[in-house]
C-alpha positions as a LaTeX table, in Angstrom:
\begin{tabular}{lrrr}
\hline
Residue & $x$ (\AA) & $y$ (\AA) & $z$ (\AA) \\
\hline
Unk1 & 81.37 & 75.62 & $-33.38$ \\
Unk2 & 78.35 & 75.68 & $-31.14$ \\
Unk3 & 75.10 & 77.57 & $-32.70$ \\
Unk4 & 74.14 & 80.05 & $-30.71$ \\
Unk5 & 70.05 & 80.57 & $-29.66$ \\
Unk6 & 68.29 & 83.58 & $-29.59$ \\
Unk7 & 66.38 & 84.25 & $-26.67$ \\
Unk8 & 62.98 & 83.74 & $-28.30$ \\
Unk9 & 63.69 & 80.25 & $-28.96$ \\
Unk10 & 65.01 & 79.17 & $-25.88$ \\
Unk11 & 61.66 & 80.70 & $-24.58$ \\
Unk12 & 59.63 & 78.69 & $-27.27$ \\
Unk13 & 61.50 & 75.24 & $-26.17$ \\
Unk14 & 61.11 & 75.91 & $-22.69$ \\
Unk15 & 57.24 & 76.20 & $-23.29$ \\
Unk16 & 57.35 & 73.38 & $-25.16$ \\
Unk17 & 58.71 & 71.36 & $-22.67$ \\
Unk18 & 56.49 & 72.84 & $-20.30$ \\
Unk19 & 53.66 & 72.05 & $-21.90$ \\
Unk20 & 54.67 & 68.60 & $-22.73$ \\
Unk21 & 55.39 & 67.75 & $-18.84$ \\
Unk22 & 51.30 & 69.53 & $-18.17$ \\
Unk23 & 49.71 & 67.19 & $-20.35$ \\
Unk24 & 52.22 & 64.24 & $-18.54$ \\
Unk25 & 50.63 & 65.16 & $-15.39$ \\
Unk26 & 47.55 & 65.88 & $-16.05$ \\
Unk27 & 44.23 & 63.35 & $-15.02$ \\
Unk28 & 41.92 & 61.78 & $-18.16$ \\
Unk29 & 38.38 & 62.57 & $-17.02$ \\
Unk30 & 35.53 & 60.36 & $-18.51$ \\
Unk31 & 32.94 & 62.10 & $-19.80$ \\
Unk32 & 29.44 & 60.06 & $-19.21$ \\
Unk33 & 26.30 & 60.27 & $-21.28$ \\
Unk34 & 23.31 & 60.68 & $-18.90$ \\
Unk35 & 20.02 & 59.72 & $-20.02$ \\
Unk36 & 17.35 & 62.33 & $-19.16$ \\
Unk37 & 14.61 & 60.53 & $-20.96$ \\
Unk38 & 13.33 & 59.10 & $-18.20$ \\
Unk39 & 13.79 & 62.52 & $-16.03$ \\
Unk40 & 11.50 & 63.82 & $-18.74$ \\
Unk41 & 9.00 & 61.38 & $-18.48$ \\
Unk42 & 9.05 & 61.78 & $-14.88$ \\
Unk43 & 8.43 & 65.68 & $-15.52$ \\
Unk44 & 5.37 & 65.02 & $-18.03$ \\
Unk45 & 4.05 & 62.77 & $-15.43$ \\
Unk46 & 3.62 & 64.79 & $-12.86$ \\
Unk47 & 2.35 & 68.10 & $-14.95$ \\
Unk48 & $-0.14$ & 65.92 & $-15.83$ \\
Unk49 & $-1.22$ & 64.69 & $-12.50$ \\
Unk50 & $-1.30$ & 68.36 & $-11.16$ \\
Unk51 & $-3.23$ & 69.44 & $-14.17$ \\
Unk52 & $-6.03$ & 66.38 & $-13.75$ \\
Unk53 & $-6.20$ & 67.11 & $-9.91$ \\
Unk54 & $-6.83$ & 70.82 & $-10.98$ \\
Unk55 & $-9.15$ & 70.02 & $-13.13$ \\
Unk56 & $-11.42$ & 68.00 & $-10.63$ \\
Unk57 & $-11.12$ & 70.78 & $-8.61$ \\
Unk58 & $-12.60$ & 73.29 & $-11.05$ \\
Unk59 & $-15.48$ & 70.39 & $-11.71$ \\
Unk60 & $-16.28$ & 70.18 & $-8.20$ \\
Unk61 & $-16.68$ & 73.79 & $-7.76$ \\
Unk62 & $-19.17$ & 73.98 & $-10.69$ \\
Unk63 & $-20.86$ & 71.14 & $-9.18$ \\
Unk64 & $-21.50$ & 72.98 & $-5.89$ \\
Unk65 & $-22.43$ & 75.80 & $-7.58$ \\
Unk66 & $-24.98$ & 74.35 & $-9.56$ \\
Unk67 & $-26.21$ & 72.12 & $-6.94$ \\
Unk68 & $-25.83$ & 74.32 & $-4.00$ \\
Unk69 & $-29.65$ & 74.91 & $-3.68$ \\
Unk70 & $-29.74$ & 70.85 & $-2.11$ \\
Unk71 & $-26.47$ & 70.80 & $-0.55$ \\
Unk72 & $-27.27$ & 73.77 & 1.71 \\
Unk73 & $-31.28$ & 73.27 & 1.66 \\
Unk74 & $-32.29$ & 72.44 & 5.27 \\
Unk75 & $-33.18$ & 68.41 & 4.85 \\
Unk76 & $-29.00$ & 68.35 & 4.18 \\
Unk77 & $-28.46$ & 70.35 & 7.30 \\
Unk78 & $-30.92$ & 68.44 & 9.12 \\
Unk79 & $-29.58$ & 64.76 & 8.40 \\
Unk80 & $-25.66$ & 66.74 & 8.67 \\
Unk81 & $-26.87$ & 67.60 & 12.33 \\
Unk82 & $-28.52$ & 64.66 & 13.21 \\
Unk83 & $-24.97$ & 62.62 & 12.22 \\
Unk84 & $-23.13$ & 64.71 & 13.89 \\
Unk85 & $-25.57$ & 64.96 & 17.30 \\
Unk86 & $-25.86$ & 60.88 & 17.28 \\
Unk87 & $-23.64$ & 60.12 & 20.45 \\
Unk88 & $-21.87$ & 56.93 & 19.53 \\
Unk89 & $-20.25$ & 55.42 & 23.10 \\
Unk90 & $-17.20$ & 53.79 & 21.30 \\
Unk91 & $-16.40$ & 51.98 & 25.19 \\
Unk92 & $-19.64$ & 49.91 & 24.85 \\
Unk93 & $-18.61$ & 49.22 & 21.43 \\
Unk94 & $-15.05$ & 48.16 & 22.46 \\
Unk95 & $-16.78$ & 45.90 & 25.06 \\
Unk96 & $-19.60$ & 43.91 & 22.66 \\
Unk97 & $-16.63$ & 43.48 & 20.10 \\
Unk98 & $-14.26$ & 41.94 & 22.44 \\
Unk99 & $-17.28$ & 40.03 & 24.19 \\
Unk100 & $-17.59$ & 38.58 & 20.80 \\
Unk101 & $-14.17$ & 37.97 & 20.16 \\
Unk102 & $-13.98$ & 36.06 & 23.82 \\
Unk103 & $-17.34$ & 33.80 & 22.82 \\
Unk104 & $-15.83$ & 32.36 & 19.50 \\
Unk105 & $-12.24$ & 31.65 & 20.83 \\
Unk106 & $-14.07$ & 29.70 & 23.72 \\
Unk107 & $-16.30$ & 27.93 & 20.78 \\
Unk108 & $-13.55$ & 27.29 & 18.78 \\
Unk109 & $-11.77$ & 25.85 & 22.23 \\
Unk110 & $-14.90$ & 23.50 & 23.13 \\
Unk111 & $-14.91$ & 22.05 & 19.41 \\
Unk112 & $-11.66$ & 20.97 & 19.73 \\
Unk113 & $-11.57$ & 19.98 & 22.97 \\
Unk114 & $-15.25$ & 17.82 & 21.76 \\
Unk115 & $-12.66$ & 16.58 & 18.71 \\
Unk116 & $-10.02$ & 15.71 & 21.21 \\
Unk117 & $-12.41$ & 13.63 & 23.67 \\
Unk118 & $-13.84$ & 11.71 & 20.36 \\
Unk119 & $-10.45$ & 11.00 & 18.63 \\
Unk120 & $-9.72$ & 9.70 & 22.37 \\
Unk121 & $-12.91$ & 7.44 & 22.61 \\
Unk122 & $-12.13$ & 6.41 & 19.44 \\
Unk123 & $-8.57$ & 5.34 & 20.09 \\
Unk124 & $-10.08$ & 3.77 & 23.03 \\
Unk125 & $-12.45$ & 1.66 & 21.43 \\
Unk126 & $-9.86$ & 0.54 & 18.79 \\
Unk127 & $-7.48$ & $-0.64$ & 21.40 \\
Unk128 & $-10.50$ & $-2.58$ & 23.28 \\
Unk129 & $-11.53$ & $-4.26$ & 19.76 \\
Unk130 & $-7.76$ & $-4.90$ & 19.71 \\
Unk131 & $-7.49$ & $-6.50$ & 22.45 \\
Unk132 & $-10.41$ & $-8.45$ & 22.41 \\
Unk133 & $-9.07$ & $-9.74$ & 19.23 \\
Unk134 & $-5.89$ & $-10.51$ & 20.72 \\
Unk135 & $-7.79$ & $-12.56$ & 23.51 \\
Unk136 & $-9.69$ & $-14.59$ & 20.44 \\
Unk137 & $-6.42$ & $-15.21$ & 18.76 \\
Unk138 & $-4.82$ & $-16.44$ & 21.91 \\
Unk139 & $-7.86$ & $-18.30$ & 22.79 \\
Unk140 & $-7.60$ & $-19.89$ & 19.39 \\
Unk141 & $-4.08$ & $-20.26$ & 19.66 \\
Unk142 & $-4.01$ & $-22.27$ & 22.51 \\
Unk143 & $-7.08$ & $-24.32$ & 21.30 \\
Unk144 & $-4.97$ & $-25.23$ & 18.22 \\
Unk145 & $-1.92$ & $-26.08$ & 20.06 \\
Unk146 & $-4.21$ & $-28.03$ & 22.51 \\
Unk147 & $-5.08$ & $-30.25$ & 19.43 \\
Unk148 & $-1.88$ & $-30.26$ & 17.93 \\
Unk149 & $-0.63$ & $-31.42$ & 21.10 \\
Unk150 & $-3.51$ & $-33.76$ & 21.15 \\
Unk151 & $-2.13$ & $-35.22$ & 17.48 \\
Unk152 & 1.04 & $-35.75$ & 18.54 \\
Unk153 & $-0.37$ & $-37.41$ & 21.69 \\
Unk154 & $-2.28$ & $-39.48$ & 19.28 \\
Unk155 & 0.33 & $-40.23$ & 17.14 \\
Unk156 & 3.06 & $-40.90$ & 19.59 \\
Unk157 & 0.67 & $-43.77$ & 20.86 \\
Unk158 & 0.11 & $-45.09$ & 17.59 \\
Unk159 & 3.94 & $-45.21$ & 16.98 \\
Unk160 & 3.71 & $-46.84$ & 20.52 \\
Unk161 & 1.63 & $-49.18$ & 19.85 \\
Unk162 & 2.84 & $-50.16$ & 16.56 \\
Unk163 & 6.15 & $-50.68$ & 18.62 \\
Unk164 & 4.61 & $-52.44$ & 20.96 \\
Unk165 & 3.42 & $-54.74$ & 18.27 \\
Unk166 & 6.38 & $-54.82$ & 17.08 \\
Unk167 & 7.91 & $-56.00$ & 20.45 \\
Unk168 & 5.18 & $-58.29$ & 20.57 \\
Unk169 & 6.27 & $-60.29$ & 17.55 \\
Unk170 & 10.06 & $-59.61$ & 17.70 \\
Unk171 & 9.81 & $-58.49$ & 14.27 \\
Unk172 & 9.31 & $-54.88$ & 12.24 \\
Unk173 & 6.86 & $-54.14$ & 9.71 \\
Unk174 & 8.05 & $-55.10$ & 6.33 \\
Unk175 & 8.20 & $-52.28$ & 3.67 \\
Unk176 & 5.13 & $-53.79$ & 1.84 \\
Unk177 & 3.37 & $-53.23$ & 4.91 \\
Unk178 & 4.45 & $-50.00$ & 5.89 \\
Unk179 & 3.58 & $-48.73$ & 2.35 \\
Unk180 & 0.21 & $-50.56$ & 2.82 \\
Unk181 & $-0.20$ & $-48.41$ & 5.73 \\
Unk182 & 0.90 & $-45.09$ & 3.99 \\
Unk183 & $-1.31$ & $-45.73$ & 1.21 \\
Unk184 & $-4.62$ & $-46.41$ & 4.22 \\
Unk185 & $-3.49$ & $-43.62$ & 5.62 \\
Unk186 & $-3.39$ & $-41.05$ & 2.93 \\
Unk187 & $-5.47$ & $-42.33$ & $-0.12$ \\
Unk188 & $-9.06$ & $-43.72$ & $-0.08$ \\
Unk189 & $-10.26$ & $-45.89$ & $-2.74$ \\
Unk190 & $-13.40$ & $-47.08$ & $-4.39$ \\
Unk191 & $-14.16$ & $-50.04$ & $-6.50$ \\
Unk192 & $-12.96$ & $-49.39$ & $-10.52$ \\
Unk193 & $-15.41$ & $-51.43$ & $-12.76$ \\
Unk194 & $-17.60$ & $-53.85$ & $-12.29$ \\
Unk195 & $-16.60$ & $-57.66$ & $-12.87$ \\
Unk196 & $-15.20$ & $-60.41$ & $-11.97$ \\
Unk197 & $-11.48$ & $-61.23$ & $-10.58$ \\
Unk198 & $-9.99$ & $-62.94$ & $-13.22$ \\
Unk199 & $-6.43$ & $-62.94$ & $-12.55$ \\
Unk200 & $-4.61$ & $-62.03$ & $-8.90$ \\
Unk201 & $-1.50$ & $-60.33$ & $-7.95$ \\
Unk202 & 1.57 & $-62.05$ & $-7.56$ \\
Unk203 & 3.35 & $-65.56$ & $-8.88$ \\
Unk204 & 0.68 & $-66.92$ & $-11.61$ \\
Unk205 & 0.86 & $-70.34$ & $-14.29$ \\
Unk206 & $-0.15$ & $-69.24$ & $-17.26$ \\
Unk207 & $-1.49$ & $-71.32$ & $-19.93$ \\
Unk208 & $-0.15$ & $-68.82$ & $-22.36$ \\
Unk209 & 3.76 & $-68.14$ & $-23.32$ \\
Unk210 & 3.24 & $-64.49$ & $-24.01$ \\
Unk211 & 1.88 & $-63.58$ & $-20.07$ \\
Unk212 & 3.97 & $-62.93$ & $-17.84$ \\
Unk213 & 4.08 & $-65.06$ & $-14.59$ \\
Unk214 & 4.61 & $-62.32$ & $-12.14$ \\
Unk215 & 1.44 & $-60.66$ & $-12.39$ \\
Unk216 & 1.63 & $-56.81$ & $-11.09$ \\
Unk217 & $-1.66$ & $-56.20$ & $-10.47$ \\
Unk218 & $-4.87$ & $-57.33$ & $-10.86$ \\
Unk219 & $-7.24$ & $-58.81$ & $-13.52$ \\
Unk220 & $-11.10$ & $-57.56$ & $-13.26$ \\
Unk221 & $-12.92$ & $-59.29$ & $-16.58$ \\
Unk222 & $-15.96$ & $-57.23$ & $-17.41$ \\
Unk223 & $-17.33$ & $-57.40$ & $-21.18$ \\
Unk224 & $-15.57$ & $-54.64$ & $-23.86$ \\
Unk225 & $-17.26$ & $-51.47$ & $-23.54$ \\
Unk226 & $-17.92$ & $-51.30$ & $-19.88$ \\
Unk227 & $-17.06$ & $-47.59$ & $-18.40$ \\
Unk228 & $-13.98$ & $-47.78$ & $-15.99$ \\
Unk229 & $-14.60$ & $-45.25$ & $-13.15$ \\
Unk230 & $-11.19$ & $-43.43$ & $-11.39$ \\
Unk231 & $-10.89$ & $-45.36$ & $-8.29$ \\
Unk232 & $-9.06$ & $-41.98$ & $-7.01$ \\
Unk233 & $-9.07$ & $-38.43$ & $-7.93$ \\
Unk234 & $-5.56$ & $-37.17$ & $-9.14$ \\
Unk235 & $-3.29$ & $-36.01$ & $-12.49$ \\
Unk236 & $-3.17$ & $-38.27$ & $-15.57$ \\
Unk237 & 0.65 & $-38.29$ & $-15.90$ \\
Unk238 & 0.23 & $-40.68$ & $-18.94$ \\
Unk239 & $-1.93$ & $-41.59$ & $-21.58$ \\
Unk240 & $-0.71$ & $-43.82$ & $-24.08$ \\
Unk241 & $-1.32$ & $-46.55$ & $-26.78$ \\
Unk242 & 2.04 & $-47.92$ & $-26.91$ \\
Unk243 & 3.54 & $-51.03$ & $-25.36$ \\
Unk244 & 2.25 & $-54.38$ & $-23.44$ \\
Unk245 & $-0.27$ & $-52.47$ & $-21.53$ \\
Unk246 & $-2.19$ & $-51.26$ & $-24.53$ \\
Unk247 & $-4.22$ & $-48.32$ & $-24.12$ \\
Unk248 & $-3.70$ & $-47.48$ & $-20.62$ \\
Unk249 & $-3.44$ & $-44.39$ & $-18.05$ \\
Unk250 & $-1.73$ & $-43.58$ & $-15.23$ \\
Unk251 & $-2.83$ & $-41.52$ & $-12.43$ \\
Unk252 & $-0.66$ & $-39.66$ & $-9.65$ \\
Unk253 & $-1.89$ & $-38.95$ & $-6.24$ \\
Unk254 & 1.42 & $-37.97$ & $-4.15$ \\
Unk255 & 3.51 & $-40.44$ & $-4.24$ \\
Unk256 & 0.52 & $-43.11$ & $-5.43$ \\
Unk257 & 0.21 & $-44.21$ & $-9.07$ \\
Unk258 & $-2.09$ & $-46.32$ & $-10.31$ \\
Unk259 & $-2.19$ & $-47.58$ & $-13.49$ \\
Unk260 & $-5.54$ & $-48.94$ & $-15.61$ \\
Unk261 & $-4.67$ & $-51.23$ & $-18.58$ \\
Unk262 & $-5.76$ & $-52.59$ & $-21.35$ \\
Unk263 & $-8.23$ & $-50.19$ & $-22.28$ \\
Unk264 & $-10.89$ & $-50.04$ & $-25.50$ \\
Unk265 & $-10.99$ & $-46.35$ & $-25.41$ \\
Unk266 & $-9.72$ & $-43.58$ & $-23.19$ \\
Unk267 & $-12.03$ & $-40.48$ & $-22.06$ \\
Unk268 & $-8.91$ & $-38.47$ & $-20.45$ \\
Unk269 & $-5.64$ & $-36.88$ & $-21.74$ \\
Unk270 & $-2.37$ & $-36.39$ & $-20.26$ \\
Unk271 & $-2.31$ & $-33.67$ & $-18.02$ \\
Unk272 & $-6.12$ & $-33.71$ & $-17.31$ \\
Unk273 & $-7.49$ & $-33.15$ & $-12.77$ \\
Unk274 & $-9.88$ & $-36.30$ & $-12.45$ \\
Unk275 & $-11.93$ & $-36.32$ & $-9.80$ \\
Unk276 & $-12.89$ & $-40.26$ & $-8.03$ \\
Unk277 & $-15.87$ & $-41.68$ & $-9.42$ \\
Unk278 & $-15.64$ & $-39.92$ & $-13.04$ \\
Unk279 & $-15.48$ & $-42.08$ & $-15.97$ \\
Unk280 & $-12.33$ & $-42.14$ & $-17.38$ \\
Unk281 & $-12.00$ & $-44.82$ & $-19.89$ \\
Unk282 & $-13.87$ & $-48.43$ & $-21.19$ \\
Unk283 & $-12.31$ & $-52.15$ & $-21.15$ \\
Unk284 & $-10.89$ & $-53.65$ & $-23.92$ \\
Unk285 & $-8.45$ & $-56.25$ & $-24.79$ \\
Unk286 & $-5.34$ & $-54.23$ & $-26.31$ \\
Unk287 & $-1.92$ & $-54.56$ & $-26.12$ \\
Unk288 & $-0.62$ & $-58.01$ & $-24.25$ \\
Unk289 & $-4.25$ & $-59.70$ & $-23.19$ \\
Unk290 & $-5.67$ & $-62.55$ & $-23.57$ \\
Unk291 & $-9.63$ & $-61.29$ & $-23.05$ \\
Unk292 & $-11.52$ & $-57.54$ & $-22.42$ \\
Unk293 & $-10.50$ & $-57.21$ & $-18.65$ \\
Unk294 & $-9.36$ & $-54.74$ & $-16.80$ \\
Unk295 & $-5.34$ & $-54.57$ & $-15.50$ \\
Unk296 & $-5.52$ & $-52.44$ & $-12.02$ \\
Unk297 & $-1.71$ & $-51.73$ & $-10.34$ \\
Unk298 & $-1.04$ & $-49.23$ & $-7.27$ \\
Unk299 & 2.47 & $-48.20$ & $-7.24$ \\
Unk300 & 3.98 & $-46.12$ & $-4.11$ \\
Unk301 & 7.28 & $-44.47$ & $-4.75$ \\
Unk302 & 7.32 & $-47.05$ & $-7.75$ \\
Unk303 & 7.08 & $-49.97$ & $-5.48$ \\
Unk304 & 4.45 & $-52.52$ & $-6.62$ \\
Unk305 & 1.91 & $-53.03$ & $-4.11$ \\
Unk306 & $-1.22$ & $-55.73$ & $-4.26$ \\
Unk307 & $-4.30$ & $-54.44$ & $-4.61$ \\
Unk308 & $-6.52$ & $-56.40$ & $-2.70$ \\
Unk309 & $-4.32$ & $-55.41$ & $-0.15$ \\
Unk310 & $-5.62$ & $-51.90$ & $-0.25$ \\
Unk311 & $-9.60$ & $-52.33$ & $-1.76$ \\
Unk312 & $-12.19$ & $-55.45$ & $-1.84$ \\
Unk313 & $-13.07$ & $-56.74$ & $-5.62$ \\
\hline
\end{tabular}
């Protein structure tokens, strides 16, 4: 059995549904919160402006009121028509300003043109001074290869001649002698003590078991005590106490050694610049000796070489 509707209801549902399908359709609006603080402030602001300007107003008009005696006394008018009679010709004006104007830009020009012409001079004179240096330099350039050239002139016809020599005899120069040479030719020396040659270098017979015969340097007898002098300048590589040589030093000078021997008491230390001519140590008798003497050896590269080969004793 279907239930039948009145007419009032189907009226009420059809509302209903037509009031469900407006609010379906209709738009959400956002409702925003506007801050009118600052439009007040703006407001207060500008009340108070007009009421300060009114105010100076009102105080200006009680001013001239009380004071209207000066401003319209005649001295007032008199200076008011004087300003305003006083021709002022604003052309001549215009023409001394730009008159001005013209006169420091051409000022301003000539200083740096004056700035220009000196940085110029001065780059000038530099590059003279420059090149007058670079003519010294090349003069002494030349002058040193000029004596360069001139050594190896000189030493080509030493070579030459020592060839020559050479070709003379049929025979080179031994290695003793060319170290001889090297030694003359590098080293100068000076006498080391004074005495007497007591023993030379070389091949010897002596009368005791415990000396050698090969003898590598030589024997200068002087009485214990007496100061040794460094026949060279150089570096004490050695200073010692210790085997046949006794107290003894050895001094380095390039590829020169020489050795003192024998020694009472040494004045240098290992490691110590000597200079030629400084005292450096006394003669004794320690170590393998027969008698206070001095033992003098040159060495080159190690290679024994005589001594009176090199100095006079």
């Amino acid at each position: 059995m279907e239930r039948t509707i009145s007419v009032e209801e189907k009226i009420r549902r059809a509302e209903e549904i037509y009031a469900r399908r407006q609010e379906g359709t209709q738009k959400r609006t956002a409702t925003v919160t506007v801050n009118n603080e600052n439009k007040k402030d703006i407001k207060l602001l500008k009340k108070m402006m007009i009421q300060i300007v009114v105010s100076l107003l009102i105080y200006l008009s009680i001013y001239i009121i009380q004071n209207n005696n000066y401003i319209f006394s005649e001295d007032f008018l008199k200076k008011a028509n004087e300003i305003l009679s006083y021709d002022m010709n604003f052309i001549q004006i215009y023409e001394n300003l730009k008159q001005n104007i013209e006169q420091n830009i051409n000022q301003i020009k000539d200083n740096n043109n004056q700035n220009k012409d000196g940085a110029i001079g001065g780059a000038i004179e530099n590059k003279i001074e420059e090149n007058n240096t670079q003519e010294n330099n090349t003069e002494q350039n030349k002058e040193e290869i000029n004596n360069e050239q001139e050594d190896t002139i000189q030493g080509a016809t030493q070579q030459t001649e020592q060839s020559e020599k050479q070709n003379e005899n049929n025979q080179p120069l031994t290695q003793e002698e060319q170290d001889i040479a090297n030694i003359k030719a590098t080293t100068t020396f000076i006498k080391p003590v004074e005495g007497t040659k007591s023993s030379g270098f070389g091949l010897r017979n002596p009368t005791t078991s415990t000396v050698p015969k090969n003898h590598t340097g030589l024997d200068i007898a002087a009485n214990t005590g007496t100061k040794i002098i460094a026949s060279t300048g150089g570096e004490v590589v050695l200073a010692s106490e210790e085997g046949d040589y006794g107290k003894h030093l050895k001094v380095q000078i390039g590829e020169v050694s020489i050795i003192y021997a024998h020694c009472n008491n040494l004045y240098v230390k290992q490691g110590d610049i000597i200079t030629q001519g400084q005292e450096i140590a006394e003669v004794g008798s320690t170590g393998n000796s027969t008698g206070p003497h001095l033992h003098f050896e040159i060495r080159i590269s190690e290679r024994i070489i005589n001594p009176e080969k090199i100095l006079e004793i």
